[in-house]
Coordinates of C-alpha atoms in Angstrom, one line a residue:
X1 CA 0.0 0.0 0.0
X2 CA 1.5 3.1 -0.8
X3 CA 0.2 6.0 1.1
X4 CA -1.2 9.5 -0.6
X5 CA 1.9 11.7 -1.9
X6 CA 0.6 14.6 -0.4
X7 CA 1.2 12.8 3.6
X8 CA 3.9 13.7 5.2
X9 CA 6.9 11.7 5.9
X10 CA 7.4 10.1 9.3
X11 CA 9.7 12.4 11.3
X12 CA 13.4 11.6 11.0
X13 CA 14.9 8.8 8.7
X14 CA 17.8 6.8 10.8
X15 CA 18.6 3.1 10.0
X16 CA 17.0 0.8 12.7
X17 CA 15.6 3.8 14.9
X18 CA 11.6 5.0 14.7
X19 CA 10.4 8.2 14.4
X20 CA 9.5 9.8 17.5
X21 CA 12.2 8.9 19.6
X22 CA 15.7 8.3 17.7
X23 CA 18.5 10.2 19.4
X24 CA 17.2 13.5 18.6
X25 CA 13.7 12.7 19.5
X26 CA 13.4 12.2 23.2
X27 CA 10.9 10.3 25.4
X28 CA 8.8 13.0 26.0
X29 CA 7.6 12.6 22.4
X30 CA 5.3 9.7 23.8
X31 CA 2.7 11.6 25.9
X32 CA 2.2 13.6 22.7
X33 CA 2.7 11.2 20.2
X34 CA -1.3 10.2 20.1
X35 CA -2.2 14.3 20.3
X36 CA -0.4 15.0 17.2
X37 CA -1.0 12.2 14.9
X38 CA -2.7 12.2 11.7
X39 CA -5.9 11.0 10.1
X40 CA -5.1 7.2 10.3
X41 CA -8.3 5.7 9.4
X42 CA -7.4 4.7 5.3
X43 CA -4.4 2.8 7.0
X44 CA -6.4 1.4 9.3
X45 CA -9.4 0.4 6.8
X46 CA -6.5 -1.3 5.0
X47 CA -5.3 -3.7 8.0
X48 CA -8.1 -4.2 9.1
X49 CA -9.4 -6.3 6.0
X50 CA -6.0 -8.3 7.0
X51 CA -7.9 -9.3 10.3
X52 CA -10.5 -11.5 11.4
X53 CA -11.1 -14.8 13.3
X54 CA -8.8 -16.7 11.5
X55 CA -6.1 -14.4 13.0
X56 CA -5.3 -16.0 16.0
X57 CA -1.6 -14.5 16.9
X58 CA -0.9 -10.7 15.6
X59 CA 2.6 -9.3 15.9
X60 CA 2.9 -5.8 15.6
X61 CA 6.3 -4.0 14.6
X62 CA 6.8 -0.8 15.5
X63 CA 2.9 -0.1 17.8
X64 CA 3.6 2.8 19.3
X65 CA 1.7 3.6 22.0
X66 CA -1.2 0.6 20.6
X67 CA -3.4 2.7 19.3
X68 CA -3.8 0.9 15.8
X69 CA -2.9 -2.5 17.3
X70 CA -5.9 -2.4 19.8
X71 CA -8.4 -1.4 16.5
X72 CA -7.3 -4.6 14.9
X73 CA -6.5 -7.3 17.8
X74 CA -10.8 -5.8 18.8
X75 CA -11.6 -7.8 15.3
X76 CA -9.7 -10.9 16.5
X77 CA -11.2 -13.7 18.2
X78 CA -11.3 -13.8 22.5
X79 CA -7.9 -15.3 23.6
X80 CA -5.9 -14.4 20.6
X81 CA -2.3 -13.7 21.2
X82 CA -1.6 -9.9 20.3
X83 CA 2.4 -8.6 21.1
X84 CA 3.1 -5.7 20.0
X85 CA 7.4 -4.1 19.8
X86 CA 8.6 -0.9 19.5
X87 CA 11.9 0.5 20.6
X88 CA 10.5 3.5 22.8
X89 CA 10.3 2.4 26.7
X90 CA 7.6 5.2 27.1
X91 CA 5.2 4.1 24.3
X92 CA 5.5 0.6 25.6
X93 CA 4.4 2.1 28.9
X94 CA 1.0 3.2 27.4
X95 CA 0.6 0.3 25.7
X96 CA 0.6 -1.4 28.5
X97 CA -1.4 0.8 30.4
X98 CA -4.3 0.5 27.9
X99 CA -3.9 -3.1 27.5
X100 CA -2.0 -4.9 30.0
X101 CA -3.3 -8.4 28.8
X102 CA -1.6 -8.1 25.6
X103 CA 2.5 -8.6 25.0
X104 CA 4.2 -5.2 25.0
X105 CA 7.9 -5.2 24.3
X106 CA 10.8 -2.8 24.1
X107 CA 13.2 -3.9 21.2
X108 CA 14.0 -3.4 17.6
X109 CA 11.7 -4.6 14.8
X110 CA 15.0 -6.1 13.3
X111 CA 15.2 -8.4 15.6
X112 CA 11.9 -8.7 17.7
X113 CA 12.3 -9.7 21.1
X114 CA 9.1 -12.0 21.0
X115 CA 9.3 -16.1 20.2
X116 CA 6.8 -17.3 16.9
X117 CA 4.4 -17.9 15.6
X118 CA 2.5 -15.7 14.2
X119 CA -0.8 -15.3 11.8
X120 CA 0.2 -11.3 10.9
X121 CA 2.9 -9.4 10.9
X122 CA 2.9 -6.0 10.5
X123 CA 5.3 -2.8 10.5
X124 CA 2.5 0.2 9.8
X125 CA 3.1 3.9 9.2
X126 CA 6.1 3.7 6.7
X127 CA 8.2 2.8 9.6
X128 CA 9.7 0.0 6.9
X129 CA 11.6 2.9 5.1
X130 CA 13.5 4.0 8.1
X131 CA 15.7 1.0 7.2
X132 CA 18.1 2.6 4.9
X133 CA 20.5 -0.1 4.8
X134 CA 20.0 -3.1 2.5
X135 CA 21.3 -5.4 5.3
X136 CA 18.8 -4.2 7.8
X137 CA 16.3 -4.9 5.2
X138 CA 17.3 -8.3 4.7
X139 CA 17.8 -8.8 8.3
X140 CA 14.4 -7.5 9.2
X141 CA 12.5 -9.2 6.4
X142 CA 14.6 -12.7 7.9
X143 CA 13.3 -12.0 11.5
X144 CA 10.1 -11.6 10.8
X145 CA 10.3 -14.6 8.4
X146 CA 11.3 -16.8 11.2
X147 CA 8.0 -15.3 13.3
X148 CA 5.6 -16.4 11.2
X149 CA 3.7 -19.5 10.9
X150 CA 3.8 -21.2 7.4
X151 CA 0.8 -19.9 5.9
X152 CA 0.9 -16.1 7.9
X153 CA 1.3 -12.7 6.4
X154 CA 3.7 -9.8 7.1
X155 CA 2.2 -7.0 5.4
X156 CA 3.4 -3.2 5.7
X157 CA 2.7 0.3 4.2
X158 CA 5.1 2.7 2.5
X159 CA 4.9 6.5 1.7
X160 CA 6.1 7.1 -2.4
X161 CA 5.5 11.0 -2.7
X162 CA 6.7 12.8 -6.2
X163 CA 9.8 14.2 -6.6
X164 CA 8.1 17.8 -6.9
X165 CA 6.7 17.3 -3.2
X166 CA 10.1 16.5 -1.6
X167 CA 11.9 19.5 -3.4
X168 CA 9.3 21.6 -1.4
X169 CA 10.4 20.4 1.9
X170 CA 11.6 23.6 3.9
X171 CA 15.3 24.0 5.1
X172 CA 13.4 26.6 7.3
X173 CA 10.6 25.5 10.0
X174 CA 7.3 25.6 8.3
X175 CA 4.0 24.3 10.7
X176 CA 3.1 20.6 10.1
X177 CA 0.1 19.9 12.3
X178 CA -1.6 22.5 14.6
X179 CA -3.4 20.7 17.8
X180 CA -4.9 21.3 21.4
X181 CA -3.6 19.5 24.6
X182 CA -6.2 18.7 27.4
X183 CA -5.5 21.4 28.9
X184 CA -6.6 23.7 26.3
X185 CA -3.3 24.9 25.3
X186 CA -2.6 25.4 21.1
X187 CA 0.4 23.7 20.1
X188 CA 1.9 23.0 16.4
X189 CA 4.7 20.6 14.9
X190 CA 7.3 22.3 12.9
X191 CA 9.2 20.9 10.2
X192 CA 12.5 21.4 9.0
X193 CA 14.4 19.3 6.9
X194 CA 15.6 18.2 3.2
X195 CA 15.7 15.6 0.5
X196 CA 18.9 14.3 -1.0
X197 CA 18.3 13.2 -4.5
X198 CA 22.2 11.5 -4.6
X199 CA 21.4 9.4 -1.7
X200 CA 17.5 9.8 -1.9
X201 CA 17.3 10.1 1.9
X202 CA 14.2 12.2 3.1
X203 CA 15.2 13.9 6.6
X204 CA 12.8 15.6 8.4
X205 CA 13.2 17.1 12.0
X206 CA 10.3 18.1 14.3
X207 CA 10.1 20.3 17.2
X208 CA 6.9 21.3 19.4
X209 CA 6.3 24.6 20.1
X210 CA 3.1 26.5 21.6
X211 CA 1.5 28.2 19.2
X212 CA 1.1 31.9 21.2
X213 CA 4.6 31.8 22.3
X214 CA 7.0 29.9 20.4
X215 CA 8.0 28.2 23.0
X216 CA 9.8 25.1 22.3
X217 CA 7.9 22.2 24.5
X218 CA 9.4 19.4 22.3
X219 CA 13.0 18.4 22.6
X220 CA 13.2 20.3 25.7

């Protein structure tokens, strides 16, 4: 599934790290990370025609704080197994929080901390093209291989915007996405990155500021 060229690109391309919390996105990205994220429901339409009673073990690679795992392991029959991995300790956290029957793990969707076998495999939100390394590839695509059971599925979702949409990508911070906390308080996302058509690396750096102020809340 490729997604819409005009979406943007997850924050921040590094080889085996997700967006939201590499080196230069810290922790505190995870109380925020539900807040600020997108329209997800075509994504979620799509895996969620993957689902359904036959799915009896779900392994999801790179969930975040749950939030699409829990949509699809509700379509899967009582007692199903449902693990999900994801390399930030603080997303793990709320996953567990909001589903503490279900397998959360910290690790790296290279190399899944969690035994087989699975039905489904999946690595959503373009996190796939964070791998930038042809090994990593391989060594992801053998890990999840070795996860499956002999007739399951690993299916994933990749972003494949124009060439014209990545020259526009500002050197300068530009707004992404404008949103209220709980507390009332307007925030937005800026942007700030570049495309290098040698290498064809996207990178894309995100800081949260309130809006009235322009103070910085995220990285701190």
């Amino acid at each position: 599934m490729s997604a819409d060229a005009d979406h943007p690109i997850p924050p921040t391309r590094v080889a085996g790290v997700e967006p939201g919390h590499s080196p230069a996105y810290p922790e505190s990205w995870a109380a925020v990370y539900d807040l600020i994220d997108m329209d997800r429901r075509p994504l979620l339409d799509f895996y969620l025609q993957l689902v359904g009673p036959q799915t009896q073990a779900l392994l999801d690679l790179g969930c975040g704080t749950g939030s699409m795992t829990l949509q699809l392991a509700a379509r899967m029959p009582a007692g199903a197994r449902v693990a999900g991995v994801d390399l930030s300790p603080g997303m793990i956290a709320i996953s567990k929080a909001r589903a503490p029957a279900h397998e959360w793990v910290v690790g790296d969707f290279c190399d899944p901390p969690v035994a087989g076998a699975f039905d489904l495999a999946l690595i959503m939100f373009s996190s796939l093209q964070l791998l930038l390394d042809e090994a990593d590839l391989v060594r992801c695509f053998r890990a999840i291989a070795g996860r499956l059971k002999p007739q399951g599925r690993f299916a994933f979702d990749i972003a494949n915007p124009s060439l014209d949409w990545l020259a526009k990508i500002s050197p300068v911070p530009v707004v992404a996405r404008r949103v209220t906390d709980a507390a009332g308080r307007a925030l937005e996302v800026r942007e700030t990155g570049g495309y290098d058509t040698t290498t064809q690396i996207l990178e894309s750096i995100w800081t949260l500021h309130e809006t009235e102020t322009g103070v910085r809340v995220i990285p701190e």
